[in-house]
Short mmCIF file of C-alpha atoms and ligand atoms in Angstrom, two decimals:
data_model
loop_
_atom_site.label_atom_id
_atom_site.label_comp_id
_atom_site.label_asym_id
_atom_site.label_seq_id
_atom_site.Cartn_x
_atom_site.Cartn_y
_atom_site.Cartn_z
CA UNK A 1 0.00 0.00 0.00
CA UNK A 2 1.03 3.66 -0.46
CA UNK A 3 2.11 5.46 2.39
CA UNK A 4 1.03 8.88 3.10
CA UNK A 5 2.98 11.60 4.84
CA UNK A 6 1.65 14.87 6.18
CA UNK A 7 4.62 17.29 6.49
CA UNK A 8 4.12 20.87 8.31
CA UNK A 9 6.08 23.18 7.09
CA UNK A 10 6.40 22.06 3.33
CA UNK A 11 7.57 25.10 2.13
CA UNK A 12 10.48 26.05 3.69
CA UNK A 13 14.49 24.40 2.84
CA UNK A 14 13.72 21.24 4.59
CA UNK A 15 10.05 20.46 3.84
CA UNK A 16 10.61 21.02 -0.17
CA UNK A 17 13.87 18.56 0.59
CA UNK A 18 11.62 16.06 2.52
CA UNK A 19 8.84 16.06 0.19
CA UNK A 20 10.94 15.75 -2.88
CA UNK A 21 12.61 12.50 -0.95
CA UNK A 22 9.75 10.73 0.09
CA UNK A 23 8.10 11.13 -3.49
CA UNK A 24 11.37 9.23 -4.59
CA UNK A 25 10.54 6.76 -1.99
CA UNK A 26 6.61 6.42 -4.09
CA UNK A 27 5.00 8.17 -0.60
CA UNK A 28 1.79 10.49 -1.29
CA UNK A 29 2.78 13.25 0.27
CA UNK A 30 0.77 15.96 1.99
CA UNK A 31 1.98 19.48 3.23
CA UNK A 32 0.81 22.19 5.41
CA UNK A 33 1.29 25.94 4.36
CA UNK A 34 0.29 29.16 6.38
CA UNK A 35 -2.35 31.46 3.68
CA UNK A 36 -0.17 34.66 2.41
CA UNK A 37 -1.14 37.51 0.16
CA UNK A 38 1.20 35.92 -2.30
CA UNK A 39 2.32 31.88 -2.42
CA UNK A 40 5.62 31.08 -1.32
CA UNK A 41 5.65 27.69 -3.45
CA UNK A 42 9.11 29.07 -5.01
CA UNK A 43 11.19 25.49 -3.55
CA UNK A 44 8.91 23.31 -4.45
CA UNK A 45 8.88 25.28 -7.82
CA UNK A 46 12.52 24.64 -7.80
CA UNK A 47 12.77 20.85 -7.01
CA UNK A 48 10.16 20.67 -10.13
CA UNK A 49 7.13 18.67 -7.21
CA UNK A 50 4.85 21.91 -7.10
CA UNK A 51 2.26 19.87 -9.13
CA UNK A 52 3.32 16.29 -7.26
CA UNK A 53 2.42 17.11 -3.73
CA UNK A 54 -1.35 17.95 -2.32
CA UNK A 55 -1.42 21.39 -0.02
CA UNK A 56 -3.45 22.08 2.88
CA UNK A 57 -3.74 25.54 4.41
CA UNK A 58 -3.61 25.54 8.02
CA UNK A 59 -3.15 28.24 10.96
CA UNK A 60 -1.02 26.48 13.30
CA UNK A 61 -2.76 28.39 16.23
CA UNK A 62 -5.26 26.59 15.73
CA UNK A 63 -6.09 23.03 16.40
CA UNK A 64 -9.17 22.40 14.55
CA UNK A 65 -6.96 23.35 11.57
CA UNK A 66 -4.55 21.00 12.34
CA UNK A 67 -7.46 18.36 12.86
CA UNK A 68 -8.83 18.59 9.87
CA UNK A 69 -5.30 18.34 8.25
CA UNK A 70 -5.08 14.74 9.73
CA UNK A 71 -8.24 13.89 8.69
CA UNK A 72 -7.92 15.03 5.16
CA UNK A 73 -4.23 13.79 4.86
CA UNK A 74 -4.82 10.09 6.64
CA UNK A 75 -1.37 9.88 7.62
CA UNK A 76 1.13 7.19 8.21
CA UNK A 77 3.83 9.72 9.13
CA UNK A 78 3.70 13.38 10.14
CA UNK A 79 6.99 15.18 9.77
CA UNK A 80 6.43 18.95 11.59
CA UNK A 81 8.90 21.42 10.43
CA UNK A 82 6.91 24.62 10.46
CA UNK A 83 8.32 26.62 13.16
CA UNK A 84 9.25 30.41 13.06
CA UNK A 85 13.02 29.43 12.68
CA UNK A 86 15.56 32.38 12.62
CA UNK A 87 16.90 32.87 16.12
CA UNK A 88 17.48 36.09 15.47
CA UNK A 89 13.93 37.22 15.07
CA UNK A 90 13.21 35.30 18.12
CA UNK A 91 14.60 38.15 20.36
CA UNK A 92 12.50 40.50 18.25
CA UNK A 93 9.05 38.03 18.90
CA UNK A 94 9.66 36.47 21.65
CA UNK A 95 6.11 35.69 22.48
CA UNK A 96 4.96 34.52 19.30
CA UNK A 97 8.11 32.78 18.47
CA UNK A 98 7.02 30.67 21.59
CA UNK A 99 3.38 30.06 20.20
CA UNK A 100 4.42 29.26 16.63
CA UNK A 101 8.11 27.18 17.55
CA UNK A 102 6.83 25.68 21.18
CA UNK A 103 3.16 25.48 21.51
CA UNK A 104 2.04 24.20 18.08
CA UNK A 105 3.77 21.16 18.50
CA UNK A 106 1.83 20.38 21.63
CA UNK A 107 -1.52 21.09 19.18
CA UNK A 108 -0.06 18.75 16.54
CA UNK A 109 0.31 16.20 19.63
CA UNK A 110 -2.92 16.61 20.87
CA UNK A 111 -4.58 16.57 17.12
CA UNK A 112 -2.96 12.88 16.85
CA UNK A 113 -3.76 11.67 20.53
CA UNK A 114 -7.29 12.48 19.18
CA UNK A 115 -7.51 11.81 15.81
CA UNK A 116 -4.68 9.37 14.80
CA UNK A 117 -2.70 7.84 17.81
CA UNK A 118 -1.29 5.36 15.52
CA UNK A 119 0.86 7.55 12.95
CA UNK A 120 4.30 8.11 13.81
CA UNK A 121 5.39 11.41 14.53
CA UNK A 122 8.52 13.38 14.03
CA UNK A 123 9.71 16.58 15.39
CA UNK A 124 12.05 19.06 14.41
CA UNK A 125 14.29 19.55 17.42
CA UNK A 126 17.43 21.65 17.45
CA UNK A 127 21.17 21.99 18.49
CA UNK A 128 20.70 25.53 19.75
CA UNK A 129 19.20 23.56 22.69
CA UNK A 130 22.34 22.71 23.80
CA UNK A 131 22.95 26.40 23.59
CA UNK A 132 26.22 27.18 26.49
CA UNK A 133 26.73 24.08 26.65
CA UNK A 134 29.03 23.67 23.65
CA UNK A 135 31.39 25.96 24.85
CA UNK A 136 30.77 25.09 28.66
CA UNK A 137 32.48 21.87 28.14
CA UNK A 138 35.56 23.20 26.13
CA UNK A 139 34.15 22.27 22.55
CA UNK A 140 33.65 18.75 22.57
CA UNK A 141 30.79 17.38 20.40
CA UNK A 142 27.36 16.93 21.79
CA UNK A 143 25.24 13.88 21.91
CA UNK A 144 22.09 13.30 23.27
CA UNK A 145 23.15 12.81 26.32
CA UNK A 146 24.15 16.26 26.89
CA UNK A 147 22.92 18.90 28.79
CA UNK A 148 20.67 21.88 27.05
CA UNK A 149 21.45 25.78 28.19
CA UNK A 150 19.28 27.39 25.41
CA UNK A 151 20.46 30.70 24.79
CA UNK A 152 17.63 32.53 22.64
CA UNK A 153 13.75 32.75 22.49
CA UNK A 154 13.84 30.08 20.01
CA UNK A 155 15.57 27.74 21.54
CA UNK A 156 13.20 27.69 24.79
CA UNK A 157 10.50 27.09 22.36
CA UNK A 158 12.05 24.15 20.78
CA UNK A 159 13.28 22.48 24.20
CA UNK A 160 9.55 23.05 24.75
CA UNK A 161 8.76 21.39 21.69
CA UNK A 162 11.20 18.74 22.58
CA UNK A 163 10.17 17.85 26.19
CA UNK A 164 6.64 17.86 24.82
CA UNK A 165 6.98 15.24 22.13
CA UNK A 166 8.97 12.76 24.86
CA UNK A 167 5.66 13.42 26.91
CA UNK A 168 3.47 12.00 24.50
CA UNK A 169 5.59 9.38 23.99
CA UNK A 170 6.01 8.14 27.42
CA UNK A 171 2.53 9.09 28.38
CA UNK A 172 0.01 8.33 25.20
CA UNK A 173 2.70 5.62 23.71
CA UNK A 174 2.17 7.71 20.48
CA UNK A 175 5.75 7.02 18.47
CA UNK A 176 7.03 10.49 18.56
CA UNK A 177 10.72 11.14 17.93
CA UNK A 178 13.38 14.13 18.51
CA UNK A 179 15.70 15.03 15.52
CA UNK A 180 18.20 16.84 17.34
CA UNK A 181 19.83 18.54 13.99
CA UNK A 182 22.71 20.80 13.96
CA UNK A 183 22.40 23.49 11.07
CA UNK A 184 21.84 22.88 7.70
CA UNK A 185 22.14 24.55 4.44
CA UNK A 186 21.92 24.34 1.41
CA UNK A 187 20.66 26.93 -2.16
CA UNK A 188 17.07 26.57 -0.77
CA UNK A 189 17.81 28.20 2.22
CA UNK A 190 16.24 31.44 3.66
CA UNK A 191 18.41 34.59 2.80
CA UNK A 192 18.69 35.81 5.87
CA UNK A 193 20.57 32.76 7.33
CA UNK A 194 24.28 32.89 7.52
CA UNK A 195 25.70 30.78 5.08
CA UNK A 196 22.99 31.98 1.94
CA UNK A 197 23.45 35.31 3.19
CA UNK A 198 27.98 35.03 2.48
CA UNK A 199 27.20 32.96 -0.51
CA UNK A 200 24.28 35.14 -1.68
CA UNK A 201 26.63 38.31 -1.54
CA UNK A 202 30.12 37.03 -2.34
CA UNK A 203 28.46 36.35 -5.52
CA UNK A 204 27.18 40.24 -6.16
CA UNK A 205 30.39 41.45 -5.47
CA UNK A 206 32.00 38.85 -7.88
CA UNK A 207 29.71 39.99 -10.69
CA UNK A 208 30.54 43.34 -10.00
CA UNK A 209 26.76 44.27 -8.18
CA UNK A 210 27.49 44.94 -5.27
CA UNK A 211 30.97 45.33 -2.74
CA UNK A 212 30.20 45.08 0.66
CA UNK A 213 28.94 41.90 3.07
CA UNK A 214 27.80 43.06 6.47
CA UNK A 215 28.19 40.39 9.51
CA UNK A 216 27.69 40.15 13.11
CA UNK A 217 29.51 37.81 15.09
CA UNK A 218 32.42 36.74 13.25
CA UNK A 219 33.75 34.02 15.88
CA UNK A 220 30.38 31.83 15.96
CA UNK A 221 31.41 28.23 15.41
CA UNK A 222 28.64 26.30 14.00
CA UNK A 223 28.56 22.56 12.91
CA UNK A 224 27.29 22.45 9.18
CA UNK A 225 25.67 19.79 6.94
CA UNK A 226 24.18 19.60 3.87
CA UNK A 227 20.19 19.51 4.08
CA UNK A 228 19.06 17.18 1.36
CA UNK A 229 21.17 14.30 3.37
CA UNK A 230 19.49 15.80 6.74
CA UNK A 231 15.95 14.77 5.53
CA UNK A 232 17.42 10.99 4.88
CA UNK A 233 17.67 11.36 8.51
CA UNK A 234 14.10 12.44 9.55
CA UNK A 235 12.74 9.82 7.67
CA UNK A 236 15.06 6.46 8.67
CA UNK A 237 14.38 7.73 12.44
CA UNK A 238 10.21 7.03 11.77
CA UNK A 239 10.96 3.32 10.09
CA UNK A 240 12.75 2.16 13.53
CA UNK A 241 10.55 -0.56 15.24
CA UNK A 242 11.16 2.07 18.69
CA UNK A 243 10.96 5.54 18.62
CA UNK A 244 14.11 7.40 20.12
CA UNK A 245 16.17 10.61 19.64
CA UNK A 246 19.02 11.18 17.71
CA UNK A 247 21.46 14.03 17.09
CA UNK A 248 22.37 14.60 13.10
CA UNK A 249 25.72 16.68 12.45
CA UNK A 250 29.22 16.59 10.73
CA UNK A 251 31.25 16.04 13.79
CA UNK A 252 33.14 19.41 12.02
CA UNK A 253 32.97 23.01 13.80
CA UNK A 254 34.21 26.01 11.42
CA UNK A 255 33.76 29.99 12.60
CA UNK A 256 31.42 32.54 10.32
CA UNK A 257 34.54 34.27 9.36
CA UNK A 258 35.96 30.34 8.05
CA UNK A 259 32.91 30.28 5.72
CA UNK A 260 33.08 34.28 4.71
CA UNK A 261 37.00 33.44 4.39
CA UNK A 262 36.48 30.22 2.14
CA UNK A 263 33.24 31.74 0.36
CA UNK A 264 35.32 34.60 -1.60
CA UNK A 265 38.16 32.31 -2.37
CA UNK A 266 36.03 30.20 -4.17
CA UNK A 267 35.76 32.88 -6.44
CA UNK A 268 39.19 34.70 -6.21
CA UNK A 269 38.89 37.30 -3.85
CA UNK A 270 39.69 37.67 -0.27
CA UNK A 271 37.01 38.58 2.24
CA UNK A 272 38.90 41.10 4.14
CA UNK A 273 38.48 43.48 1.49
CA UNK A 274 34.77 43.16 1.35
CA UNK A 275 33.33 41.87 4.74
CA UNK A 276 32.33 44.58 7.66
CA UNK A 277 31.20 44.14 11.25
CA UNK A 278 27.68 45.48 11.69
CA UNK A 279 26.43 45.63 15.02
CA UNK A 280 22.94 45.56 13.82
CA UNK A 281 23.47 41.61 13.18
CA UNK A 282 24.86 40.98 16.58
CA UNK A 283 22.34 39.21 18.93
CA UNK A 284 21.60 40.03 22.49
CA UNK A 285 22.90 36.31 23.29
CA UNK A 286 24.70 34.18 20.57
CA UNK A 287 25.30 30.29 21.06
CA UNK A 288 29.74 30.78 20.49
CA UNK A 289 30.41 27.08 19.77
CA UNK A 290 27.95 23.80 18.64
CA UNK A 291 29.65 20.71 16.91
CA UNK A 292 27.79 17.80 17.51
CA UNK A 293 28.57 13.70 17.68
CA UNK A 294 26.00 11.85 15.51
CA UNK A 295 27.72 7.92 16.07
CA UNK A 296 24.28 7.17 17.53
CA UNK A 297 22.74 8.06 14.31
CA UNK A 298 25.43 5.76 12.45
CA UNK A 299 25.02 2.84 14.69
CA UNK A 300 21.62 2.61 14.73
CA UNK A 301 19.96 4.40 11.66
CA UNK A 302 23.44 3.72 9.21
CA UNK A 303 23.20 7.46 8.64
CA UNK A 304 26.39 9.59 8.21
CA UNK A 305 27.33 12.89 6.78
CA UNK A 306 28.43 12.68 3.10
CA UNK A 307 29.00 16.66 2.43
CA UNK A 308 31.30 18.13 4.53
CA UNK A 309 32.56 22.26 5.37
CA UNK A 310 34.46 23.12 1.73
CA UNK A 311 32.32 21.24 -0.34
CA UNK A 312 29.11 23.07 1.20
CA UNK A 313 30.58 26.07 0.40
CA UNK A 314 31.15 25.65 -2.57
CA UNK A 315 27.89 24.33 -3.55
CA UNK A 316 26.30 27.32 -2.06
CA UNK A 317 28.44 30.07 -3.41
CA UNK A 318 28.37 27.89 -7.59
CA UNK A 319 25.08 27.94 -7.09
CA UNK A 320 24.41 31.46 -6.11
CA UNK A 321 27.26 32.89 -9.09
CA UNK A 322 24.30 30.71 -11.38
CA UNK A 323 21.89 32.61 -10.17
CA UNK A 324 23.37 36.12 -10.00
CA UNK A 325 24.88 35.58 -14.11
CA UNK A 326 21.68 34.49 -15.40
CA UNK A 327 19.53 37.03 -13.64
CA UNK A 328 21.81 39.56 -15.60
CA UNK A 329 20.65 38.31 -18.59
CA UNK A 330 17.38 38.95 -17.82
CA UNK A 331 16.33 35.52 -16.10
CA UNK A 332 13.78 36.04 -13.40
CA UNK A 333 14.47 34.34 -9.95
CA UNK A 334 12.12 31.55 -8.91
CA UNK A 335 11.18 33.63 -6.05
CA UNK A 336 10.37 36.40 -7.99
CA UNK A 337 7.13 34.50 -9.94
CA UNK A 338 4.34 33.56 -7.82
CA UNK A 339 2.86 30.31 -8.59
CA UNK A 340 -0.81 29.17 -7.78
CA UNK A 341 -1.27 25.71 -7.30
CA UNK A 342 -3.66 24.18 -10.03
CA UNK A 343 -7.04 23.74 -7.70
CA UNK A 344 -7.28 20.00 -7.47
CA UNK A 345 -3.72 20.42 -5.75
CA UNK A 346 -5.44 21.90 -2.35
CA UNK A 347 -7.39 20.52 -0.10
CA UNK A 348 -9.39 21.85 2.86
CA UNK A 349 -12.31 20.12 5.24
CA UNK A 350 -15.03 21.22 2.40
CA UNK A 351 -14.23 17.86 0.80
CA UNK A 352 -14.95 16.18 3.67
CA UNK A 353 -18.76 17.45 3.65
P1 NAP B 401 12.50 27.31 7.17
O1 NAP B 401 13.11 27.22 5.82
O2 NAP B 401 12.50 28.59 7.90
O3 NAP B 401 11.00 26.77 7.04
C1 NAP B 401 10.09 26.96 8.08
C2 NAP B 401 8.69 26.55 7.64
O4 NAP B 401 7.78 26.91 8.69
C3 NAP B 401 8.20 27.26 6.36
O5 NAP B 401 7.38 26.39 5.64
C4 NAP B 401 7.39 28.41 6.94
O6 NAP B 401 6.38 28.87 6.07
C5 NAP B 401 6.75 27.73 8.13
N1 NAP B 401 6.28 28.74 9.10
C6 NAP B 401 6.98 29.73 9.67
N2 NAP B 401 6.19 30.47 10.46
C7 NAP B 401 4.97 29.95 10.36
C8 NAP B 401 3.70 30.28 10.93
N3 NAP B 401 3.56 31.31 11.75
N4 NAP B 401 2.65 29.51 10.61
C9 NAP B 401 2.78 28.47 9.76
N5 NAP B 401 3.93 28.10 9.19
C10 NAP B 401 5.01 28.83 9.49
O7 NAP B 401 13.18 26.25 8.16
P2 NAP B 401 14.00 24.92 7.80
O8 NAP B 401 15.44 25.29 7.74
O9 NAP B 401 13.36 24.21 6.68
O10 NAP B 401 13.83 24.09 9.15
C11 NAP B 401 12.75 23.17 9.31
C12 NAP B 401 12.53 22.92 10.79
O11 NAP B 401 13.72 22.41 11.38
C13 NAP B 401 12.19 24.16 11.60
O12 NAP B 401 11.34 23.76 12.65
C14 NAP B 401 13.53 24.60 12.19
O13 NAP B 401 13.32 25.35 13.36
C15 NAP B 401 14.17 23.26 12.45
N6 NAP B 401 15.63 23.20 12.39
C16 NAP B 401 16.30 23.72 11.33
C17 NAP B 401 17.68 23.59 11.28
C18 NAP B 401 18.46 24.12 10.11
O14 NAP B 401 19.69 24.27 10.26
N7 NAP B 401 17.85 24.35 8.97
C19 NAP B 401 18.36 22.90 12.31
C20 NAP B 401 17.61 22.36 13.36
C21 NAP B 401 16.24 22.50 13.39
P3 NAP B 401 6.66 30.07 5.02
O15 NAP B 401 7.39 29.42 3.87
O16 NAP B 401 5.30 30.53 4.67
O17 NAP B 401 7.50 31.09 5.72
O1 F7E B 402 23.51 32.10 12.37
C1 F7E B 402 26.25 34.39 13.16
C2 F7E B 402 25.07 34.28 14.12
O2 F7E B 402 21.22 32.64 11.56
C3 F7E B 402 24.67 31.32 12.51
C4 F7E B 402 18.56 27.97 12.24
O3 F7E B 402 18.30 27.12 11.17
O4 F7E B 402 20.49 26.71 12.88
C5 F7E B 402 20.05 28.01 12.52
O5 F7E B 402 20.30 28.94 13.57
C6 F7E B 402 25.73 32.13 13.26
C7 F7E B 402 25.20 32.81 14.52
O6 F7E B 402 21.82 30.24 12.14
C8 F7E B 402 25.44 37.04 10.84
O7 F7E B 402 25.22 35.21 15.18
C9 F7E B 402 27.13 36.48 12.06
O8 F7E B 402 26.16 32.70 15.53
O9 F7E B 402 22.72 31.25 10.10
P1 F7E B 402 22.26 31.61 11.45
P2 F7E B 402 21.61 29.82 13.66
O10 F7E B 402 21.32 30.98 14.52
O11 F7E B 402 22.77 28.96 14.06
C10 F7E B 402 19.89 26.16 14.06
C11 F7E B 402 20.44 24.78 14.27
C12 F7E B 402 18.41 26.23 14.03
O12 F7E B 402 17.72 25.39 14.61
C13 F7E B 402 17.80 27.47 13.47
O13 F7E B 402 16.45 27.24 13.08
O14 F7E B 402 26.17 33.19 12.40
N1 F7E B 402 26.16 35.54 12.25
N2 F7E B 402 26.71 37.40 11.19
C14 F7E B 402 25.11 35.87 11.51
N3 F7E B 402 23.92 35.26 11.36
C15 F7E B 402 23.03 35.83 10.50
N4 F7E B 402 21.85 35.22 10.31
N5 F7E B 402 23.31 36.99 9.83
C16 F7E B 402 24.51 37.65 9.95
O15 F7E B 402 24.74 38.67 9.34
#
C-alpha cells in the first residue's frame, strides 16, 4: 500500500527537501502551508514537485486546523517542520516565536492523541538547545546525552517542543521522535541565514553588483551539513521498530569568518576586502560554539554525513554565481514569480462534507 505523509512546514528548505525525498521513496505526500497575500511555493517550484504534492492551508494556532489536516491527509507519518526558525527574530518576537516554535507542536500532539494515535510522529528539534553548553564543556561534540542551556527565544521554544513530544511518547505511547539537527544549508535556504546570506553576496560582489557583506559575530562556530542528506535522517528515524532521539551533524565546527574566508576564495577574492562588522546583526545572546557527535545516528539508523565544510561552500556560493549571471541576462528568480497551485492540488475540510 502507499504510504502517506503529512509534512508541516512544506515550504520552507527542509520540507521542499523532505517532500521531494519521500516522493522518490513512491510516498503520497501531503503538506501544510500558512495562507499569504502571495504563495511562497518558489522550492517546491525549484525541485520541479509543485504539481506532485497535495497542499493544505492551516493556521497552526489553531487546532481544529490542524485536525482537519489529519483527517484530510490520513497519515502514516507526520513530519512537523513549520516553526518560526531564525533565532534572530526570536529576540525581536519572543512571544509569538514561543506560540508558533513551542506550543504548536503540543496542538499537533494533541490533534494525533485524538484523531490518529497510531501515525508516527517526528519533530524538528534543534542543536541551539544545547545552547552554552558547547562551549561550557571546552568544545567537545554533543550527543544526546548532553545537557541543554538554550540561549535565545527560540531555543526555549524548541526544548519546549522537545520535552513535549517525549511526553506524548512516554505518556500516550504515540511514536514520537526528537531530531536533534545541527544546522543545515543548502541553495534553498532562507536569505537571511548565515551561510545563503555570504554565498548570496560574495556572488554580487564577484559579478561586479554589489561590494560590501555586512556580519555580526564573526567568531560563531557552528557545525554544518548539507540539508538534502538531513531529511534521509528524519525519515530512517520514523521506520525504527522504537521511537528514540538522535542528534544529526558533521562532527566538524568552522567559525562565520571560516565560511566568509572560504566563500570569496572560491571565487578569487579575499574577504577582508569586502566583509564589515555590523552591530545591527549581533544578537543580544549568541550560542559561540555547537559541533555535535551523531555515532548514535550511524550505529543505529546507518546514517552519516556525506557533504562536509568546503564542499558546502562551494555548492552554495556555484550555485548562487548561477543565479546572480543568469539574472543579468534577464532571467527572473524563482522567487520572484508567484505560482498558484492548479485547484485539485489543495485541499481543505469542504471535501470532507
Ligand atoms: P525554514 O526554511 O525557515 O521553514 C520553516 C517553515 O515553517 C516554512 O514552511 C514556513 O512557512 C513555516 N512557518 C513559519 N512560520 C509559520 C507560521 N507562523 N505559521 C505556519 N507556518 C510557518 O526552516 P528549515 O530550515 O526548513 O527548518 C525546518 C525545521 O527544522 C524548523 O522547525 C527549524 O526550526 C528546524 N531546524 C532547522 C535547522 C536548520 O539548520 N535548517 C536545524 C535544526 C532544526 P513560510 O514558507 O510561509 O514562511
Ligand atoms: O547564524 C552568526 C550568528 O542565523 C549562525 C537555524 O536554522 O540553525 C540556525 O540557527 C551564526 C550565529 O543560524 C550574521 O550570530 C554572524 O552565531 O545562520 P544563522 P543559527 O542561529 O545557528 C539552528 C540549528 C536552528 O535550529 C535554526 O532554526 O552566524 N552571524 N553574522 C550571523 N547570522 C546571521 N543570520 N546573519 C549575519 O549577518
Amino acid at each position: 500500500m502507499v504510504k502517506r505523509a503529512l509534512i508541516t512546514g512544506i515550504t520552507g528548505q527542509d520540507g521542499a527537501y523532505l517532500a521531494k525525498f519521500l516522493l522518490e521513496k513512491g510516498y503520497e505526500v501531503f503538506g501544510t502551508y500558512r495562507r499569504l497575500s502571495t504563495p511562497n511555493f518558489w522550492r517546491l517550484e525549484y525541485l520541479g514537485i509543485f504539481d506532485k504534492v497535495n497542499l493544505i492551508p492551516v493556521e497552526l494556532s489553531d487546532t481544529g486546523s490542524i485536525v482537519e489536516a489529519l483527517k484530510i491527509s490520513e497519515p502514516d507519518e507526520v513530519y512537523h517542520l513549520a516553526a518560526q526558525s531564525f533565532v534572530e527574530a526570536s529576540f525581536e518576537s519572543p512571544v509569538a516565536t514561543g506560540d508558533i516554535t513551542g506550543l504548536a507542536t503540543t496542538r499537533i500532539l494533541e490533534a494525533i492523541r485524538q484523531v490518529c494515535l497510531d501515525v508516527k510522529f517526528y519533530n524538528a528539534a534543534t542543536s541551539e538547545m544545547f545552547g552554552a553548553t558547547g562551549f561550557l564543556n571546552g568544545g567537545k561534540p554533543l550527543s544526546e546525552n548532553d545537557v541543554f542551556r538554550p540561549m535565545s527565544p527560540y531555543a526555549a521554544a524548541k526544548l519546549y517542543g522537545y520535552w513535549i513530544t517525549k511526553i506524548y511518547r512516554e505518556g500516550y505511547k504515540i511514536f514520537a521522535v526528537n531530531g536533534i539537527l545541527f544546522n543545515h544549508e543548502s541553495p534553498l535556504r532562507g536569505l537571511e541565514f548565515v551561510t545563503r546570506k555570504i554565498a548570496n553576496e560574495v556572488a554580487k560582489i564577484k559579478l561586479g553588483l554589489s561590494n560590501e557583506l555586512r556580519l555580526g559575530n564573526l567568531n560563531a562556530k557552528r557545525d554544518w551539513g548539507y540539508a538534502p542528506e538531513y531529511v534521509e535522517s528524519m525519515w530512517l528515524m520514523l521506520q525504527r521498530d522504537e521511537p528514540d532521539d538522535y542528534v544529526i551533524a558533521t562532527g566538524e565546527a568552522h567559525s562565520v569568518k571560516e565560511f566568509a574566508e572560504s566563500a570569496f576564495e572560491i571565487v578569487g577574492l579575499n574577504w577582508e576586502d569586502h566583509v564589515r562588522v555590523d552591530k545591527r546583526f549581533i544578537r543580544p545572546l549568541d550560542v559561540p560554539h555547537l559541533v555535535g557527535d551523531y555515532s548514535k545516528a550511524e550505529r543505529v539508523l546507518g546514517w552519516k554525513p556525506r557533504t562536509k565544510f568546503n564542499k558546502l561552500v562551494e555548492i552554495m556560493v556555484r550555485e548562487e554565481v548561477g543565479r546572480w549571471s543568469r539574472w543579468l541576462k534577464g532571467e527572473r528568480f524563482p522567487w520572484d514569480a508567484p505560482n498558484y497551485p492548479s485547484e485539485n492540488r489543495i485541499l481543505t475540510r469542504a471535501l470532507r462534507m
